[in-house]
Coordinates of C-alpha atoms (C1' of nucleotides) in Angstrom, one line a residue:
Chain C
X1149 CA 63.7 103.7 -259.6
X1150 CA 64.6 103.7 -256.0
X1151 CA 61.6 105.8 -254.8
X1152 CA 59.0 103.2 -255.4
X1153 CA 57.5 102.2 -252.0
X1154 CA 57.6 105.6 -250.4
X1155 CA 55.3 107.7 -252.7
X1156 CA 53.0 104.7 -253.4
X1157 CA 51.6 104.6 -249.9
X1158 CA 51.5 108.4 -249.6
X1159 CA 47.8 108.9 -250.0
X1160 CA 46.5 106.3 -247.5
X1161 CA 49.3 107.0 -245.0
X1162 CA 48.4 110.7 -245.0
X1163 CA 44.7 109.8 -244.6
X1164 CA 45.7 107.7 -241.6
X1165 CA 47.8 110.3 -240.0
X1166 CA 45.2 113.0 -240.6
X1167 CA 42.4 111.0 -239.0
X1168 CA 44.6 110.0 -236.0
X1169 CA 45.6 113.6 -235.4
X1170 CA 42.0 114.9 -235.7
X1171 CA 41.0 112.4 -233.1
X1172 CA 43.9 113.2 -230.9
X1173 CA 43.1 117.0 -231.1
X1174 CA 39.5 116.4 -230.2
X1175 CA 40.4 114.1 -227.3
X1176 CA 43.1 116.5 -226.0
X1177 CA 40.6 119.4 -225.9
X1178 CA 37.8 117.5 -224.3
X1179 CA 40.1 115.7 -221.8
X1180 CA 41.7 119.0 -220.8
X1181 CA 38.3 120.4 -219.9
X1182 CA 36.6 117.6 -218.1
X1183 CA 39.3 114.9 -217.4
X1184 CA 39.5 111.2 -218.2
X1185 CA 36.2 110.1 -216.6
X1186 CA 34.3 113.2 -217.6
X1187 CA 34.6 112.6 -221.3
X1188 CA 33.1 109.8 -223.4
X1189 CA 34.4 108.0 -226.4
X1190 CA 31.2 109.1 -228.2
X1191 CA 31.9 112.7 -227.5
X1192 CA 35.4 112.5 -228.7
X1193 CA 34.3 110.7 -231.9
X1194 CA 31.6 113.3 -232.6
X1195 CA 34.0 116.2 -232.0
X1196 CA 36.5 114.6 -234.3
X1197 CA 33.9 113.9 -236.9
X1198 CA 34.6 110.2 -236.8
X1199 CA 32.7 107.1 -235.6
X1200 CA 33.5 105.7 -232.2
X1201 CA 34.6 102.5 -233.8
X1202 CA 37.3 104.4 -235.7
X1203 CA 38.7 105.7 -232.4
X1204 CA 38.9 102.2 -231.2
X1205 CA 40.4 101.1 -234.5
X1206 CA 43.3 103.5 -234.0
X1207 CA 43.8 103.6 -230.3
X1208 CA 42.3 100.3 -229.0
X1209 CA 40.6 101.6 -226.0
X1210 CA 40.0 104.7 -223.9
X1211 CA 43.2 104.3 -221.9
X1212 CA 45.2 103.8 -225.1
X1213 CA 43.8 107.0 -226.5
X1214 CA 44.6 108.9 -223.4
X1215 CA 48.1 107.7 -223.3
X1216 CA 48.5 108.6 -227.0
X1217 CA 47.3 112.1 -226.3
X1218 CA 50.0 112.5 -223.6
X1219 CA 52.7 110.8 -225.6
X1220 CA 52.3 113.0 -228.6
X1221 CA 53.6 116.1 -226.9
X1222 CA 55.4 114.8 -223.8
X1223 CA 58.5 113.9 -225.8
X1224 CA 58.7 117.3 -227.6
X1225 CA 58.3 119.3 -224.4
X1226 CA 60.8 117.1 -222.6
X1227 CA 63.4 117.4 -225.3
X1228 CA 63.1 121.1 -225.4
X1229 CA 63.6 121.3 -221.7
X1230 CA 66.6 119.1 -221.8
X1231 CA 68.1 121.0 -224.7
X1232 CA 67.6 124.4 -222.9
X1233 CA 69.2 123.1 -219.7
X1234 CA 72.2 121.7 -221.7
X1235 CA 72.6 125.0 -223.6
X1236 CA 72.5 127.0 -220.4
X1237 CA 75.0 124.8 -218.7
X1238 CA 77.3 124.9 -221.6
X1239 CA 77.1 128.7 -221.9
X1240 CA 77.5 129.5 -218.2
X1241 CA 80.0 126.9 -217.1
X1242 CA 81.3 128.0 -213.7
X1243 CA 79.0 131.0 -213.3
X1244 CA 75.5 129.5 -213.2
X1245 CA 72.7 131.0 -211.1
X1246 CA 69.5 129.5 -209.7
X1247 CA 67.5 132.1 -211.7
X1248 CA 69.4 131.1 -214.9
X1249 CA 68.9 127.4 -214.4
X1250 CA 65.2 127.9 -213.5
X1251 CA 64.6 130.1 -216.5
X1252 CA 66.2 127.6 -218.8
X1253 CA 64.0 124.9 -217.4
X1254 CA 60.8 127.0 -217.5
X1255 CA 61.2 128.9 -220.8
X1256 CA 60.5 126.0 -223.2
X1257 CA 57.2 125.1 -221.5
X1258 CA 55.9 128.7 -221.5
X1259 CA 57.1 129.1 -225.1
X1260 CA 54.8 126.3 -226.1
X1261 CA 52.0 127.8 -224.2
X1262 CA 52.5 131.2 -225.9
X1263 CA 53.0 129.6 -229.3
X1264 CA 49.4 130.2 -230.2
X1265 CA 48.7 126.5 -230.9
X1266 CA 45.6 125.7 -228.9
X1267 CA 46.8 122.1 -228.7
X1268 CA 49.5 123.0 -226.2
X1269 CA 47.1 125.0 -224.1
X1270 CA 44.9 122.0 -223.8
X1271 CA 47.8 119.7 -223.3
X1272 CA 49.0 121.9 -220.4
X1273 CA 45.6 121.9 -218.7
X1274 CA 45.6 118.1 -219.1
X1275 CA 49.0 117.7 -217.6
X1276 CA 47.9 119.9 -214.7
X1277 CA 45.0 117.6 -214.0
X1278 CA 47.4 114.6 -214.2
X1279 CA 49.7 116.2 -211.7
X1280 CA 47.1 116.2 -209.0
X1281 CA 46.2 112.6 -209.6
X1282 CA 47.7 109.9 -207.5
X1283 CA 49.9 107.4 -209.2
X1284 CA 48.8 103.9 -210.0
X1285 CA 45.6 104.1 -211.9
X1286 CA 44.2 103.0 -215.3
X1287 CA 46.3 105.6 -217.0
X1288 CA 50.1 106.2 -217.2
X1289 CA 50.6 109.0 -214.6
X1290 CA 54.2 108.0 -213.9
X1291 CA 55.6 110.5 -216.4
X1292 CA 58.6 108.4 -216.8
X1293 CA 59.9 110.5 -219.7
X1294 CA 60.1 113.5 -217.3
X1295 CA 62.2 111.9 -214.7
X1296 CA 65.7 112.4 -216.4
X1297 CA 65.2 116.1 -217.1
X1298 CA 64.1 116.6 -213.4
X1299 CA 67.3 114.8 -212.4
X1300 CA 69.3 117.2 -214.7
X1301 CA 67.6 120.2 -213.2
X1302 CA 68.4 119.0 -209.7
X1303 CA 72.0 118.3 -210.6
X1304 CA 72.5 121.8 -212.1
X1305 CA 71.0 123.4 -209.0
X1306 CA 73.3 121.3 -206.9
X1307 CA 76.2 122.8 -208.9
X1308 CA 75.0 126.3 -208.1
X1309 CA 74.8 125.7 -204.4
X1310 CA 76.4 122.4 -203.4
X1311 CA 75.6 123.0 -199.7
X1312 CA 71.9 122.4 -200.3
X1313 CA 70.9 118.9 -199.4
X1314 CA 69.7 116.6 -202.1
X1315 CA 66.3 116.2 -200.3
X1316 CA 65.8 120.0 -200.3
X1317 CA 66.6 120.2 -204.0
X1318 CA 63.8 117.8 -204.6
X1319 CA 61.4 119.8 -202.3
X1320 CA 62.4 122.9 -204.2
X1321 CA 61.5 121.2 -207.5
X1322 CA 58.3 120.2 -205.8
X1323 CA 57.3 123.8 -205.2
X1324 CA 58.4 124.8 -208.7
X1325 CA 56.3 122.0 -210.1
X1326 CA 53.3 123.1 -208.2
X1327 CA 53.6 126.6 -209.4
X1328 CA 54.0 125.4 -213.0
X1329 CA 51.1 123.0 -212.7
X1330 CA 48.6 125.6 -211.4
X1331 CA 49.7 128.0 -214.2
X1332 CA 49.2 125.4 -216.9
X1333 CA 45.8 124.6 -215.5
X1334 CA 44.4 128.0 -216.5
X1335 CA 41.5 127.8 -214.3
X1336 CA 40.7 131.5 -214.5
X1337 CA 40.7 131.7 -210.7
X1338 CA 43.5 134.2 -210.3
X1339 CA 41.6 136.4 -212.8
X1340 CA 38.6 136.5 -210.5
X1341 CA 40.6 136.8 -207.2
X1342 CA 42.6 139.7 -208.5
X1343 CA 39.6 141.4 -209.9
X1344 CA 41.1 141.3 -213.4
X1345 CA 44.6 142.5 -212.4
X1346 CA 46.0 139.2 -213.4
X1347 CA 45.2 137.0 -216.3
X1348 CA 45.6 133.2 -216.4
X1349 CA 46.8 133.4 -220.0
X1350 CA 49.5 136.0 -219.4
X1351 CA 52.3 133.4 -219.5
X1352 CA 55.0 136.0 -220.2
X1353 CA 54.3 137.7 -216.8
X1354 CA 54.0 134.3 -215.1
X1355 CA 57.3 133.2 -216.4
X1356 CA 59.1 136.4 -215.3
X1357 CA 57.6 136.5 -211.8
X1358 CA 58.2 132.8 -211.3
X1359 CA 61.9 133.1 -212.2
X1360 CA 62.3 136.0 -209.9
X1361 CA 60.3 134.7 -206.9
X1362 CA 61.5 131.1 -207.0
X1363 CA 65.0 132.0 -208.2
X1364 CA 65.4 134.2 -205.1
X1365 CA 63.6 131.6 -202.9
X1366 CA 66.3 129.0 -203.8
X1367 CA 68.8 131.0 -201.8
X1368 CA 66.9 130.3 -198.6
X1369 CA 67.9 126.7 -198.8
X1370 CA 71.6 127.5 -198.8
X1371 CA 71.5 127.5 -195.0
Chain V
X693 CA 10.7 121.8 -167.8
X694 CA 12.4 123.9 -170.4
X695 CA 14.5 121.1 -171.9
X696 CA 11.7 119.2 -173.5
X697 CA 12.2 119.4 -177.3
X698 CA 16.0 119.1 -177.4
X699 CA 16.4 115.6 -175.7
X700 CA 13.2 114.3 -177.3
X701 CA 14.6 114.3 -180.8
X702 CA 18.0 113.1 -179.7
X703 CA 17.7 109.5 -181.0
X704 CA 16.5 110.2 -184.5
X705 CA 18.6 113.4 -185.0
X706 CA 21.7 111.4 -184.0
X707 CA 20.8 108.7 -186.4
X708 CA 20.4 111.2 -189.2
X709 CA 23.7 112.9 -188.4
X710 CA 25.5 109.6 -188.2
X711 CA 24.2 108.4 -191.6
X712 CA 25.0 111.7 -193.2
X713 CA 28.5 111.8 -191.9
X714 CA 29.1 108.1 -192.8
X715 CA 28.1 108.9 -196.4
X716 CA 30.2 112.1 -196.5
X717 CA 33.2 110.3 -195.2
X718 CA 32.9 107.6 -197.9
X719 CA 32.3 110.1 -200.6
X720 CA 35.2 112.2 -199.5
X721 CA 37.6 109.3 -199.7
X722 CA 36.4 108.0 -203.0
X723 CA 36.2 111.5 -204.6
X724 CA 39.7 112.3 -203.4
X725 CA 41.0 109.2 -205.2
X726 CA 39.2 109.3 -208.5
X727 CA 37.4 112.6 -208.8
X728 CA 33.9 113.6 -209.4
X729 CA 33.3 111.7 -212.6
X730 CA 35.4 108.7 -211.6
X731 CA 33.1 107.7 -208.7
X732 CA 29.6 106.4 -208.9
X733 CA 26.8 107.0 -206.4
X734 CA 26.6 103.2 -206.1
X735 CA 30.2 103.0 -205.0
X736 CA 29.7 105.7 -202.4
X737 CA 26.6 104.1 -201.1
X738 CA 28.2 100.7 -200.8
X739 CA 31.3 102.2 -199.1
X740 CA 29.0 103.9 -196.6
X741 CA 27.0 100.8 -196.0
X742 CA 23.9 102.6 -197.3
X743 CA 21.6 102.2 -200.3
X744 CA 22.0 104.6 -203.2
X745 CA 18.5 105.9 -202.5
X746 CA 19.5 107.0 -199.0
X747 CA 22.3 109.1 -200.5
X748 CA 19.8 110.8 -202.7
X749 CA 17.5 111.2 -199.7
X750 CA 20.1 113.2 -197.8
X751 CA 21.9 115.0 -200.6
X752 CA 19.4 115.2 -203.5
X753 CA 21.9 114.4 -206.3
X754 CA 25.5 113.8 -207.1
X755 CA 26.4 117.5 -207.3
X756 CA 24.7 118.1 -204.0
X757 CA 26.7 115.4 -202.3
X758 CA 29.9 116.8 -203.8
X759 CA 29.2 120.3 -202.6
X760 CA 28.3 119.0 -199.2
X761 CA 31.6 117.2 -199.0
X762 CA 33.5 120.4 -199.7
X763 CA 31.3 122.6 -197.5
X764 CA 31.8 120.4 -194.5
X765 CA 35.4 121.3 -194.0
X766 CA 35.9 124.4 -196.1
X767 CA 34.5 126.7 -193.4
X768 CA 36.6 125.1 -190.7
X769 CA 39.8 125.4 -192.6
X770 CA 39.0 128.9 -193.7
X771 CA 38.2 130.1 -190.2
X772 CA 41.4 128.7 -188.9
X773 CA 43.4 130.5 -191.6
X774 CA 41.7 133.8 -190.9
X775 CA 42.2 133.4 -187.2
X776 CA 45.8 132.6 -187.6
X777 CA 46.4 135.7 -189.9
X778 CA 44.5 137.9 -187.4
X779 CA 46.5 136.6 -184.5
X780 CA 49.8 137.1 -186.3
X781 CA 48.9 140.6 -187.4
X782 CA 47.8 141.5 -183.9
X783 CA 51.0 140.1 -182.3
X784 CA 53.4 141.6 -184.8
X785 CA 51.9 145.0 -185.5
X786 CA 54.6 147.1 -187.2
X787 CA 57.2 144.3 -187.5
X788 CA 55.6 141.7 -189.7
X789 CA 57.7 139.7 -192.2
X790 CA 56.7 137.8 -195.3
X791 CA 57.8 134.6 -193.7
X792 CA 55.7 135.3 -190.7
X793 CA 52.6 136.1 -192.7
X794 CA 53.1 133.1 -194.9
X795 CA 53.6 130.7 -192.0
X796 CA 50.5 132.0 -190.3
X797 CA 48.6 131.4 -193.5
X798 CA 50.0 127.9 -194.1
X799 CA 50.2 126.5 -190.6
X800 CA 46.5 125.8 -190.0
X801 CA 46.2 123.9 -193.3
X802 CA 49.2 121.7 -192.5
X803 CA 48.0 121.2 -189.0
X804 CA 44.8 119.7 -190.3
X805 CA 46.8 117.4 -192.6
X806 CA 49.0 116.3 -189.7
X807 CA 46.1 115.9 -187.3
X808 CA 45.9 112.2 -188.0
X809 CA 42.3 112.4 -189.2
X810 CA 42.2 110.7 -192.6
X811 CA 39.3 112.8 -193.5
X812 CA 41.4 115.9 -193.9
X813 CA 44.0 114.0 -196.0
X814 CA 41.2 113.1 -198.4
X815 CA 39.7 116.5 -198.3
X816 CA 43.1 118.0 -199.2
X817 CA 43.6 115.7 -202.2
X818 CA 40.1 116.6 -203.3
X819 CA 40.8 120.3 -203.0
X820 CA 43.9 119.8 -205.0
X821 CA 41.9 118.2 -207.8
X822 CA 39.5 121.0 -207.7
X823 CA 42.2 123.6 -208.0
X824 CA 43.3 122.2 -211.3
X825 CA 39.7 122.3 -212.7
X826 CA 38.5 125.2 -214.7
X827 CA 35.7 127.3 -213.2
X828 CA 32.1 127.1 -214.4
X829 CA 31.1 123.4 -214.3
X830 CA 28.4 121.3 -212.6
X831 CA 30.1 121.7 -209.3
X832 CA 30.9 124.7 -207.2
X833 CA 34.6 125.4 -207.9
X834 CA 34.4 129.1 -207.2
X835 CA 35.6 128.6 -203.6
X836 CA 33.8 131.8 -202.7
X837 CA 34.5 131.2 -199.0
X838 CA 38.2 131.3 -199.6
X839 CA 38.2 134.7 -201.3
X840 CA 38.1 136.9 -198.2
X841 CA 41.1 135.2 -196.5
X842 CA 43.1 135.5 -199.7
X843 CA 42.3 139.1 -199.7
X844 CA 43.5 139.3 -196.0
X845 CA 46.7 137.5 -196.9
X846 CA 47.4 139.9 -199.8
X847 CA 46.7 142.9 -197.7
X848 CA 49.1 141.8 -194.9
X849 CA 51.8 141.2 -197.5
X850 CA 51.1 144.6 -198.8
X851 CA 51.8 146.0 -195.4
X852 CA 55.1 144.1 -195.2
X853 CA 56.3 145.5 -198.6
X854 CA 54.1 148.4 -199.8
X855 CA 56.2 148.8 -202.9
X856 CA 55.1 145.4 -204.4
X857 CA 52.3 146.0 -206.9
X858 CA 48.9 144.6 -206.2
X859 CA 49.1 142.4 -209.3
X860 CA 52.4 140.9 -208.2
X861 CA 50.9 140.2 -204.8
X862 CA 48.3 138.1 -206.5
X863 CA 50.9 136.4 -208.7
X864 CA 52.8 135.6 -205.5
X865 CA 49.7 134.1 -204.0
X866 CA 49.2 132.1 -207.2
X867 CA 52.7 130.4 -206.7
X868 CA 52.0 129.8 -203.1
X869 CA 48.6 128.3 -204.0
X870 CA 50.2 126.0 -206.6
X871 CA 52.8 124.7 -204.1
X872 CA 50.1 124.1 -201.5
X873 CA 47.9 122.4 -204.0
X874 CA 50.5 119.9 -205.2
X875 CA 51.4 119.2 -201.6
X876 CA 47.9 118.4 -200.6
X877 CA 47.5 116.2 -203.7
X878 CA 49.8 113.6 -202.1
X879 CA 50.4 111.9 -205.4
X880 CA 53.6 110.1 -204.2
X881 CA 55.4 111.5 -207.2
X882 CA 58.1 113.3 -205.2
X883 CA 58.7 110.1 -203.3
X884 CA 59.6 108.3 -206.5
X885 CA 61.5 111.2 -208.1
X886 CA 63.7 111.6 -205.0
X887 CA 64.3 107.9 -204.6
X888 CA 62.7 108.0 -201.2
X889 CA 64.6 111.0 -199.9
X890 CA 61.3 112.9 -199.7
X891 CA 57.9 111.7 -198.6
X892 CA 54.6 113.2 -199.7
X893 CA 53.2 112.9 -196.2
X894 CA 56.0 114.7 -194.5
X895 CA 54.0 117.8 -194.0
X896 CA 56.2 119.2 -191.3
X897 CA 59.1 119.4 -193.7
X898 CA 57.0 120.7 -196.5
X899 CA 55.7 123.5 -194.3
X900 CA 59.2 124.5 -193.1
X901 CA 60.7 124.5 -196.6
X902 CA 57.8 126.3 -198.1
X903 CA 57.9 129.1 -195.6
X904 CA 61.7 129.5 -196.1
X905 CA 61.7 129.3 -199.9
X906 CA 58.6 131.3 -200.6
X907 CA 59.2 133.7 -197.7
X908 CA 62.6 134.5 -199.2
X909 CA 61.1 134.6 -202.7
X910 CA 58.7 137.4 -201.8
X911 CA 61.6 139.7 -201.4
X912 CA 62.4 139.4 -205.1
X913 CA 59.1 141.3 -205.9
X914 CA 60.2 144.3 -203.8
X915 CA 62.0 145.7 -206.9
Chain X
dC1447 C1' -2.6 103.9 -177.8
dA1448 C1' -3.2 105.8 -182.7
dA1449 C1' -1.6 109.2 -186.1
dT1450 C1' 2.2 111.1 -188.2
dT1451 C1' 6.6 112.1 -189.5
dT1452 C1' 11.2 110.4 -190.5
dA1453 C1' 14.6 107.0 -192.1
dT1454 C1' 15.7 103.2 -195.1
dT1455 C1' 15.0 99.6 -198.6
dT1456 C1' 13.2 97.4 -202.8
dA1457 C1' 12.4 97.6 -207.5
dT1458 C1' 12.7 99.9 -211.7
dT1459 C1' 13.2 103.5 -215.1
dG1460 C1' 15.3 105.4 -219.4
dA1461 C1' 19.8 106.9 -220.8
dT1462 C1' 24.4 106.2 -221.7
dC1463 C1' 28.7 103.8 -221.1
dG1464 C1' 33.0 101.2 -223.5
dT1465 C1' 33.5 97.9 -226.6
dT1466 C1' 32.9 94.6 -230.5
dG1467 C1' 31.7 92.0 -235.0
dA1468 C1' 30.1 92.4 -239.3
dA1469 C1' 29.3 95.2 -243.3
dT1470 C1' 31.0 98.6 -246.6
dA1471 C1' 33.9 101.7 -249.1
dA1472 C1' 38.3 103.1 -250.6
dA1473 C1' 43.0 102.4 -251.8
dT1474 C1' 46.9 99.4 -252.9
dA1475 C1' 49.0 95.3 -254.8
dA1476 C1' 49.3 91.5 -258.1
Chain B
dT42 C1' 41.5 94.0 -263.9
dT43 C1' 41.2 91.1 -259.9
dA44 C1' 42.6 90.2 -255.2
dT45 C1' 43.9 92.0 -251.0
dT46 C1' 44.8 95.1 -247.5
dT47 C1' 43.3 99.2 -245.2
dA48 C1' 40.0 102.7 -243.5
dT49 C1' 35.4 103.8 -242.0
dT50 C1' 30.6 103.0 -240.8
dC51 C1' 26.5 100.5 -239.0
dA52 C1' 24.2 98.1 -235.6
dA53 C1' 24.2 96.1 -231.5
dC54 C1' 25.8 93.9 -227.0
dG55 C1' 25.7 93.7 -221.9
dA56 C1' 26.8 96.5 -218.1
dT57 C1' 26.2 100.3 -215.5
dC58 C1' 24.8 105.1 -214.8
dA59 C1' 21.9 108.8 -211.9
dA60 C1' 17.6 109.2 -210.4
dT61 C1' 12.8 108.1 -208.7
dA62 C1' 8.4 106.3 -207.0
dA63 C1' 6.5 103.2 -204.0
dA64 C1' 6.8 100.2 -200.1
dT65 C1' 8.5 99.3 -195.4
dA66 C1' 10.4 100.1 -190.9
dA67 C1' 11.3 102.9 -187.1
dA68 C1' 10.7 106.8 -184.2
dT69 C1' 8.2 110.8 -182.6
dT70 C1' 4.0 113.2 -181.6
dG71 C1' -0.5 113.9 -179.7

DNA sequence: CAATTTATTTATTGATCGTTGAATAAATAA
DNA sequence: TTATTTATTCAACGATCAATAAATAAATTG
């Protein structure tokens, strides 16, 4: 019998994974709402139906838990972005547009937000908070896994309009990033400002308008 | 002698004002760096060279101090924005452009950031944090004083291109707001991503590129 | 000057923080 | 079954939190 070790540990391994994820889900939701310093380990434990000690057992300390919350989804989102950019580049070799590249970059993110999984909504809000936090703290805000896909985005935009300077390409990404970030934050402020005309959770509309506005805006950088 | 009460209270009133501002400055800097829950009253007091009790004496509690920090500059910035929009509208009656309106709206903010006063840099970073925080907490995140000037901006943009729907005007503001917010945050992330090509504190370049990119982007909404 | 208001410090409260070590229960290994 | 590893809970540590009441110092008033 070759399948001896795998099914043997099944029960306890599942238990472990289930507890870990329950804690991560609770932490994700609470951290999205009130941020790193606004949430206590006790709250997270209680929300997860686990003792505080168990949280420490699985994630060492608060910073470890935070980083685990980010790491759980960062890779998935990042891979989806990279795959979408690759697919677009392969399908439109020679006739790429700024709108096309931008849509390819944005679409995966907004798909996750519209997937119905509340975890991604919380994760988005948490990322938005992280994006307005200066680098170099307790917590890993470097987003190192995101760097290569940003580089890929910039390189594709460079292919679309080679006359745009490298610095301007990064500034352009900066503006795109700001618009994404505020959208993911889902503060409900645009809902109030617009008197209900716009809704923070209308990600389909946000994606469409963002592609149009910022796709068109890219042309302004081509001298 | 008509000038009797005014100079009499001079000494103590100045003392009061000086202490208040010293505390506000310290709080502004610390809050900008680590946010509401990341900073303690003790830290703020120590940074201001005052006892914690004095902070409570002037601002009641932590939330009161936070709101006072925001309120100190919110009105100034807001008035400058409104004046700039009014001046532009008066000077370009009939021949307004999206770029012009946008520049008028953005220019005051970036002027404050470039003024050299570190207080405004901290205030900007604090506002950025606030902008990625959901409404309805301990603290006044409604930004009620900002609402009228946003309305004014939207109305001017409506004059530029009446065919753009009201909802799209607000979405456009949403993207502008996101780009501003990330710029004010000054996280240093664009510096790292661009390998030093861009600098978070280069507000003159940010303003210029933002006006061009988002000014051009507005045209995409005019069907 | 004396009386009073205002600014600031000292000392302390009860609550809550992140974290830990030891005890216990459950599952796996032998 | 017995021994051992793994998961979970219990109880507690010292530190630090926001806030307050009372005492003190300084300035203003009359």
